[in-house]
Coordinates of C-alpha atoms and ligand atoms in Angstrom, one line a residue:
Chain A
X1 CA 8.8 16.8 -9.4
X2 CA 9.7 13.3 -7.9
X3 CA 13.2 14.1 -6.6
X4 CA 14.2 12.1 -3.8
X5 CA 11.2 10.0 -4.0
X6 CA 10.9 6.4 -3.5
X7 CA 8.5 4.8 -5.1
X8 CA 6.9 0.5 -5.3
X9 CA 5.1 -0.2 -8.1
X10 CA 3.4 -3.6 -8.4
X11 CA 2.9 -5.5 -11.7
X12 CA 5.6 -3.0 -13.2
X13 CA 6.5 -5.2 -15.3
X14 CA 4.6 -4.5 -18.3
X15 CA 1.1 -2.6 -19.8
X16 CA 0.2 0.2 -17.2
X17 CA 2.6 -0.9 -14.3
X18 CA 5.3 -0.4 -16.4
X19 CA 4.3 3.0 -17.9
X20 CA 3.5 4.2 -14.2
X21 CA 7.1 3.2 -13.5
X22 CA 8.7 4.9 -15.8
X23 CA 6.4 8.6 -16.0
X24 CA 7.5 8.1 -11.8
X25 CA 11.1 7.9 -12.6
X26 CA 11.0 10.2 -15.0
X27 CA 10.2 12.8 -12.7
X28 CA 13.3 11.6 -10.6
X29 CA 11.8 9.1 -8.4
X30 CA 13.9 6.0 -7.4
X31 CA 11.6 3.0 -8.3
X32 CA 11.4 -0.5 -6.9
X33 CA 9.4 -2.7 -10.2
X34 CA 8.1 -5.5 -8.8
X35 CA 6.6 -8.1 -11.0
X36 CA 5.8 -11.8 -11.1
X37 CA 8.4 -12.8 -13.4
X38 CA 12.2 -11.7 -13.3
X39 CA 12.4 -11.2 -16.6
X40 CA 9.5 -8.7 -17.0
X41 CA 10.9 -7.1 -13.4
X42 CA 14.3 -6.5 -14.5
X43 CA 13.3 -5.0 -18.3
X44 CA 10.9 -2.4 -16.2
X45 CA 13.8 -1.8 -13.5
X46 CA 16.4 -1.3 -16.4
X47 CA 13.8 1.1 -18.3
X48 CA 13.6 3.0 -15.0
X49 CA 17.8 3.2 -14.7
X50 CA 17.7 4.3 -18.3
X51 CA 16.3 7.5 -17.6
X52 CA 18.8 8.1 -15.1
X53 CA 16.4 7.0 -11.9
X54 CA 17.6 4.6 -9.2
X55 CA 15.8 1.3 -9.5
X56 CA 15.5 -2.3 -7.9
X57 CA 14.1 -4.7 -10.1
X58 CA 12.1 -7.6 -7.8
X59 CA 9.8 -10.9 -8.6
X60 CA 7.6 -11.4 -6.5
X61 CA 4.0 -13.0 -6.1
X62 CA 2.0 -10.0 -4.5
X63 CA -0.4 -13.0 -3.4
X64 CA 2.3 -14.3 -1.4
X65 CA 2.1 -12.2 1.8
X66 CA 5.7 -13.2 3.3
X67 CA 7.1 -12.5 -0.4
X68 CA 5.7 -8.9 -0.2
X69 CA 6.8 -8.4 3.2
X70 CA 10.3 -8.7 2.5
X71 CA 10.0 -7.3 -1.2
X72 CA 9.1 -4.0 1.6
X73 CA 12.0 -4.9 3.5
X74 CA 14.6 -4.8 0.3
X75 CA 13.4 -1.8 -0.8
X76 CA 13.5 -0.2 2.7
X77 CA 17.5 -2.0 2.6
X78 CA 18.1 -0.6 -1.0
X79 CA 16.6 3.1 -0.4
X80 CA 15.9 3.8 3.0
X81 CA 12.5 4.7 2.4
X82 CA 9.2 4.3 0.9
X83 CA 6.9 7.5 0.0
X84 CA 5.2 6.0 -3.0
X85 CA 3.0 2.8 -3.2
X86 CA 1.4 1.7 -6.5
X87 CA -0.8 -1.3 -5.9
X88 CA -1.2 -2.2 -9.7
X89 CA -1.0 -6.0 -10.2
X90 CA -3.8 -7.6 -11.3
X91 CA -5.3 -10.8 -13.0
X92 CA -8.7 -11.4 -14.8
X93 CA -10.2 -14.8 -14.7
X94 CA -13.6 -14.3 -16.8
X95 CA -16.3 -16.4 -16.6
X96 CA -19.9 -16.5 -15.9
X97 CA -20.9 -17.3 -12.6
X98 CA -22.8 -20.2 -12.9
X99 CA -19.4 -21.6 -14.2
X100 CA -17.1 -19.7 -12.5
X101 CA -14.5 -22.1 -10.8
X102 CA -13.5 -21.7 -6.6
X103 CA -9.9 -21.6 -8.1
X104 CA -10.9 -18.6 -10.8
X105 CA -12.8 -16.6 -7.7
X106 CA -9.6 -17.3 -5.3
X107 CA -7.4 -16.3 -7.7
X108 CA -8.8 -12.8 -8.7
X109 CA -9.1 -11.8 -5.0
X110 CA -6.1 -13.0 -3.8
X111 CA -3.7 -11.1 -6.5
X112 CA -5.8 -8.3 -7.1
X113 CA -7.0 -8.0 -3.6
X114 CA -4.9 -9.0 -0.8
X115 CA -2.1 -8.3 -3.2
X116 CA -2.7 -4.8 -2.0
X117 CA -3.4 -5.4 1.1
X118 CA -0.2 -7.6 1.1
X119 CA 1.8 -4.6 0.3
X120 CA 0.2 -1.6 1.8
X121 CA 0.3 -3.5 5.6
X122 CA 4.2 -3.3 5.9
X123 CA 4.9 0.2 4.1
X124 CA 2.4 2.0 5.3
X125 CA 4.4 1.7 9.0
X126 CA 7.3 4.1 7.7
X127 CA 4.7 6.4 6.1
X128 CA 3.0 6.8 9.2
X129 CA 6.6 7.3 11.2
X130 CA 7.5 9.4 8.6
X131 CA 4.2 11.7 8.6
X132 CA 4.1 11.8 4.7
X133 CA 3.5 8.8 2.2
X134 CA 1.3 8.2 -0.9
X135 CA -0.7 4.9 -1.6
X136 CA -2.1 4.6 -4.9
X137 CA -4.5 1.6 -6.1
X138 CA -5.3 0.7 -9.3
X139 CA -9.1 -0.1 -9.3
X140 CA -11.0 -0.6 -13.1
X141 CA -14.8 0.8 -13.5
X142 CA -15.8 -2.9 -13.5
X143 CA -15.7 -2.1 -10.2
X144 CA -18.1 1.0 -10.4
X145 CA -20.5 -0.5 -12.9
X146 CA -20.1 -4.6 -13.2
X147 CA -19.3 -6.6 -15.9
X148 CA -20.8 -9.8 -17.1
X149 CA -18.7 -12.7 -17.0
X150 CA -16.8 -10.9 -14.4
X151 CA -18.3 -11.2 -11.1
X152 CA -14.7 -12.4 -9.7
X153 CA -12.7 -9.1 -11.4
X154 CA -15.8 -6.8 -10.0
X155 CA -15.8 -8.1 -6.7
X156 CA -11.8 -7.7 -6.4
X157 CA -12.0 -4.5 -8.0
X158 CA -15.1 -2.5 -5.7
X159 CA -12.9 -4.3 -2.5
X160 CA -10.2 -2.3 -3.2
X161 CA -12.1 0.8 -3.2
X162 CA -13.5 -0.1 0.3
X163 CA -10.1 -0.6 1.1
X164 CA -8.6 2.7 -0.3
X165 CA -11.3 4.1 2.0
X166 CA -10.5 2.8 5.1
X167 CA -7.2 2.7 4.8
X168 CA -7.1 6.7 3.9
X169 CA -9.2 7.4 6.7
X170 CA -6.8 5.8 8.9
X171 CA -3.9 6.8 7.9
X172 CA -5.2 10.7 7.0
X173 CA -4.4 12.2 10.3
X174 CA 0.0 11.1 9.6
X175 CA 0.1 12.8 5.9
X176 CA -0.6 9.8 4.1
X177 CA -2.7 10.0 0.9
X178 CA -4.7 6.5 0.0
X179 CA -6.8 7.0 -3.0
X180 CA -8.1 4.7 -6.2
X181 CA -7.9 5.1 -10.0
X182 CA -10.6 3.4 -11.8
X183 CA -9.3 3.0 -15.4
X184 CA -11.9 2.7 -17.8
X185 CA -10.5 0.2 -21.3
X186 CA -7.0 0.6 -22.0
X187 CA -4.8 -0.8 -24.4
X188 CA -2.9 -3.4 -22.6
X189 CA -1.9 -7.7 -22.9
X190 CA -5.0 -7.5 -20.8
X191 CA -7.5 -5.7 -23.3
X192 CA -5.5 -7.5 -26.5
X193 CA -8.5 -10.5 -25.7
X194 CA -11.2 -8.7 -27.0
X195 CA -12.5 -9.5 -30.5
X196 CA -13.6 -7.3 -33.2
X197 CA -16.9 -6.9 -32.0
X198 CA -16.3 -6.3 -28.4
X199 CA -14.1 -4.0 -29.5
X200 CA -16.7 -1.5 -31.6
X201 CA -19.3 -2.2 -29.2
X202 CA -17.1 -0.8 -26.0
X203 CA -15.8 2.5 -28.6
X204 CA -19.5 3.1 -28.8
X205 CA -20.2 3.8 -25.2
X206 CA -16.7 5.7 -24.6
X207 CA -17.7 9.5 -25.5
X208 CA -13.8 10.6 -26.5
X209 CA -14.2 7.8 -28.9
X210 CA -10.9 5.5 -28.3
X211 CA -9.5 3.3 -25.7
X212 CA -6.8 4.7 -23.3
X213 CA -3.1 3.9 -23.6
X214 CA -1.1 2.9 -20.1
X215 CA 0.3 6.9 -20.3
X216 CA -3.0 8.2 -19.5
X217 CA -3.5 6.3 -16.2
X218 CA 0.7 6.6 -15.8
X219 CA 0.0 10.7 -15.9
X220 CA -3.4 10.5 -13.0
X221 CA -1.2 8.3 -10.9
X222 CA 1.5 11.1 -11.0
X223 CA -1.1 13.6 -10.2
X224 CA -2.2 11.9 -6.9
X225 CA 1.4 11.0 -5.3
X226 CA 3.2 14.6 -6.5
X227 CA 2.3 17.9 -4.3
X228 CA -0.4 18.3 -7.1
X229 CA -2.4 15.6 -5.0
X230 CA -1.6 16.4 -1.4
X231 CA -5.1 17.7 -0.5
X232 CA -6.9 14.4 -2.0
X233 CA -7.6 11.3 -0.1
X234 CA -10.1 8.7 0.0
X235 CA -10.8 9.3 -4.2
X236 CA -11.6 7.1 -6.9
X237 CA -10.8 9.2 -9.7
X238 CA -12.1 7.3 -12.8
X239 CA -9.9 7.8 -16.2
X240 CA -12.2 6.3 -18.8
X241 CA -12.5 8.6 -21.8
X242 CA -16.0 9.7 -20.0
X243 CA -17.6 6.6 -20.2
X244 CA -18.8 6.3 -16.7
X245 CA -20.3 9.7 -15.6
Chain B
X1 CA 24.3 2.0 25.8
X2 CA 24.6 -2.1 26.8
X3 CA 23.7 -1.6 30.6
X4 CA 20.5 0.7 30.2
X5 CA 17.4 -1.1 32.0
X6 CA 14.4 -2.5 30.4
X7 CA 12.6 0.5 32.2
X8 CA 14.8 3.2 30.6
X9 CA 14.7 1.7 27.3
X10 CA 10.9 1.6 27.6
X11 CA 10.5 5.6 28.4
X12 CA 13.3 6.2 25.7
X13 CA 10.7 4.7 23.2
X14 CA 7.6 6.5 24.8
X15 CA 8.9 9.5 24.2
X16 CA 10.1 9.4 20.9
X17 CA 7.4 7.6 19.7
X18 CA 5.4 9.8 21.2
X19 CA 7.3 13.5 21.3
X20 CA 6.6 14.0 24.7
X21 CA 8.9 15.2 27.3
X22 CA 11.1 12.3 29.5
X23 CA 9.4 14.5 32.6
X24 CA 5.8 13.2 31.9
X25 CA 6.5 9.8 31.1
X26 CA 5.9 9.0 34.6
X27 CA 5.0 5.1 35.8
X28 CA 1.4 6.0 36.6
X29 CA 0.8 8.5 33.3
X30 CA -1.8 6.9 30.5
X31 CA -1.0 7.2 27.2
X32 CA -4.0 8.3 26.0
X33 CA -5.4 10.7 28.4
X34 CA -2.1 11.8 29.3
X35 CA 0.3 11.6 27.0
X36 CA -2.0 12.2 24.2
X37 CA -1.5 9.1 22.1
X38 CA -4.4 8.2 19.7
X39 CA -5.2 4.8 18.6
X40 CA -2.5 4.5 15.9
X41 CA -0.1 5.7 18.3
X42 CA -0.7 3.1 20.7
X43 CA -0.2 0.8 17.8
X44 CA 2.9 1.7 16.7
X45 CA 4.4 2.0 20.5
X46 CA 3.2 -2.0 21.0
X47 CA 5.4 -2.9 17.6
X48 CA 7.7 -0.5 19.1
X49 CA 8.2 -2.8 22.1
X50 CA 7.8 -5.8 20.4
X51 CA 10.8 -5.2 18.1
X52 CA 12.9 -3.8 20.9
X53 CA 12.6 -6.0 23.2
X54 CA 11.6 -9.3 20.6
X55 CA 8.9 -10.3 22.3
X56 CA 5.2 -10.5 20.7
X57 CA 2.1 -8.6 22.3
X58 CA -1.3 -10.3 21.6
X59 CA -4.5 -7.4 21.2
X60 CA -5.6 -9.1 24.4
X61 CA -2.5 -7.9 26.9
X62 CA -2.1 -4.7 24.5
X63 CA -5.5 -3.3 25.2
X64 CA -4.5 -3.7 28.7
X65 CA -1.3 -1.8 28.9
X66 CA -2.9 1.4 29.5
X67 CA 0.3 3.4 31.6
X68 CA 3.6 3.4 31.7
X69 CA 3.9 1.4 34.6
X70 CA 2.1 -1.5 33.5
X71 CA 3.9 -1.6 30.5
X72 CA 7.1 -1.7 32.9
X73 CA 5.5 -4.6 34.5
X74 CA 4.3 -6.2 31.5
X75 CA 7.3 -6.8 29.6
X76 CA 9.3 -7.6 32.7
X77 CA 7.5 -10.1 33.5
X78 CA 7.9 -11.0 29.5
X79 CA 11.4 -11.3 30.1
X80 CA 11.6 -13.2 33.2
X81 CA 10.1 -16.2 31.5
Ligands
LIG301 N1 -6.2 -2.7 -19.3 C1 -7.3 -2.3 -18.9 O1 -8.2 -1.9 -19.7 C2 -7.6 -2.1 -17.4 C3 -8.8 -1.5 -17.0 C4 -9.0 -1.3 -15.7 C5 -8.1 -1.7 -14.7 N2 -7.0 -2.3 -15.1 C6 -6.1 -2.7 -14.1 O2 -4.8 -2.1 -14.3 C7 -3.8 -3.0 -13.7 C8 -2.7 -3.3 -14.8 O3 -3.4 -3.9 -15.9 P1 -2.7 -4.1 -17.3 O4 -3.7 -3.9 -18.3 O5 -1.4 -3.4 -17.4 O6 -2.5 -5.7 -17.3 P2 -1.3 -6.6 -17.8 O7 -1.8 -8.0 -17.8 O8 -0.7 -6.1 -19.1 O9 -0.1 -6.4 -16.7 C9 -0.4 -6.8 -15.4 C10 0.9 -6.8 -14.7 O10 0.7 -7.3 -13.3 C11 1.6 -8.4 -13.1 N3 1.0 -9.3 -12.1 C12 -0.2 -10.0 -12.3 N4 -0.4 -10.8 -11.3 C13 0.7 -10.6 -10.4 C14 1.0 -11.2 -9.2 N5 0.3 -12.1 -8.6 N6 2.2 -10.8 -8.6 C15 2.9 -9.8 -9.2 N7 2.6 -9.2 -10.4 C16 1.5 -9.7 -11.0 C17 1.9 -9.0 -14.4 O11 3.1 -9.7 -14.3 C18 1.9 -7.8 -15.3 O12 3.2 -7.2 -15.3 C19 -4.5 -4.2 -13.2 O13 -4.8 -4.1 -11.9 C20 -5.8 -4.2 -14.0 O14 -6.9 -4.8 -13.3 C21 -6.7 -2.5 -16.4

């Protein structure tokens, strides 16, 4: 489905960057995992070659503009092109706002954020040559709804939809797709904080009655960037088990 | 290839930048009315420049460099200095 596809997928390195890596090269896309950590970049990158997919493991800080710049540039070395962008990474730094630290806002914005923005500036220029690209970005419903203790994580997470907007009407008239998935609770490092409580009171407000696993949002991100998707842009298409309608 | 002028090299990009034919790249032709060029396109001909020639364009000059001749101009003068 993916055949001769090149795809970057942020925060691959584990939870539902990595599974989004791996559903991607499963349908024979090559895929560059970048993560923060080498070790978590290189265990995604070497999933990816076990299914038989080129890959390019990197570690990179998507907060870091220059870093992200020439993570583009090594990929563009490595395959020649980019048609797929995955702006997954993301951090939560929860707290209420009364004591929510400058260092906990900055944070949250600036890796979940301009992490994307980061990334999208210096592919999107080869899309646009090349008159076809995908950009995915990986949103949460936090952003749709709020969240208390969250303010930070909301903020970062309705700014990228803005963003996803803008950027897909800008882009629209070259063939390039920008659109957002807002996943609802998934089981992921990130969701493994909530107690017991936390965790019966979010099952009763999600209709098909369980948390999602990194698969389900891995399958709605292969939707959007295969031919399935090439008539959507500008979308947030929210994968929640129904529980914002 | 080493002895084309700054002037060639400049239509060479407009056109393929643009996919326009080397006959209406003329000095006084505008991009946009013209040549057709949107706003994107007039983007992407400015990095154009900029990486061909390794100069850098601030928005101020680019928004200026209307036609084909006054890009000419522009980055001659670039290169003088
Ligand atoms: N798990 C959920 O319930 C849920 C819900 C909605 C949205 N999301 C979003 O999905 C995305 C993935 O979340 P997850 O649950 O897999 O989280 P996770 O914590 O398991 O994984 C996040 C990944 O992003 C990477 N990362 C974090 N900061 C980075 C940085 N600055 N530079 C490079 N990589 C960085 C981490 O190394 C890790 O590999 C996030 O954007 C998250 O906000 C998750």
């Amino acid at each position: 489905m993916l055949k001769d596809k090149i795809a970057i997928v942020t925060g691959a390195g584990r939870g539902i960057g990595a599974a989004i890596a791996t559903r991607l090269a499963s349908q024979g896309a090559a895929v560059a995992c970048v993560s923060r950590t080498e070790a978590n970049a290189r265990r995604s990158a070497e999933q990816v070659a076990a299914l038989g997919a080129r890959s390019l493991a990197l570690a990179v800080d998507v907060a870091d503009g220059a870093a992200a710049e020439s993570a583009v540039g090594a990929v563009l070395k490595e395959f020649g092109r980019i048609d797929i962008l995955v702006n997954n990474a993301g951090v939560t730094r929860d707290g209420l706002i009364m004591r929510m630290g400058d260092a906990d806002w900055d944070a949250v914005l600036t890796t979940n954020l301009k992490g994307a923005f980061n990334f999208t500036r210096p592919a999107v220029r080869g899309m646009i040559k090349q008159r076809s690209g995908r950009i995915v970005n990986i949103s949460s419903v936090v952003g749709l709804i709020g969240n208390a203790g969250q303010a930070n994580y909301a903020a970062s997470k309705a700014g990228l939809i803005g963003f996803t907007k803008a950027v897909a009407k800008e882009v629209a008239g070259r063939g390039v797709t920008c659109n957002a998935i807002a996943p609802g609770f998934i089981t992921t490092d990130m969701t493994a904080a909530l107690n017991e409580e936390q965790r019966s009171r979010l099952l009763g407000v999600i209709p098909l009655g369980r948390f999602g696993d990194p698969e389900d949002i891995a399958q709605a991100v292969l939707f959007l960037v295969a031919e399935s998707g090439r008539y959507i842009t500008g979308q947030v298409l929210t994968v929640d088990g129904g529980m914002v309608m | 290839m080493a002895d084309k002028t700054l002037e060639e090299r400049v239509r060479e990009i407009i056109v393929e930048q643009l996919g326009v034919n080397a006959e209406q790249v003329t000095t006084e032709a505008r991009f946009i009315e013209d040549l057709g060029a949107d706003s994107l396109d007039t983007v992407e001909l400015v990095m154009a420049f900029e990486e061909e020639f390794g100069v850098e364009v601030p928005d101020e000059d680019a928004e200026k460099l209307q036609t084909v001749g006054t890009v000419i101009e522009y980055l001659k003068d670039k290169a003088d200095k």
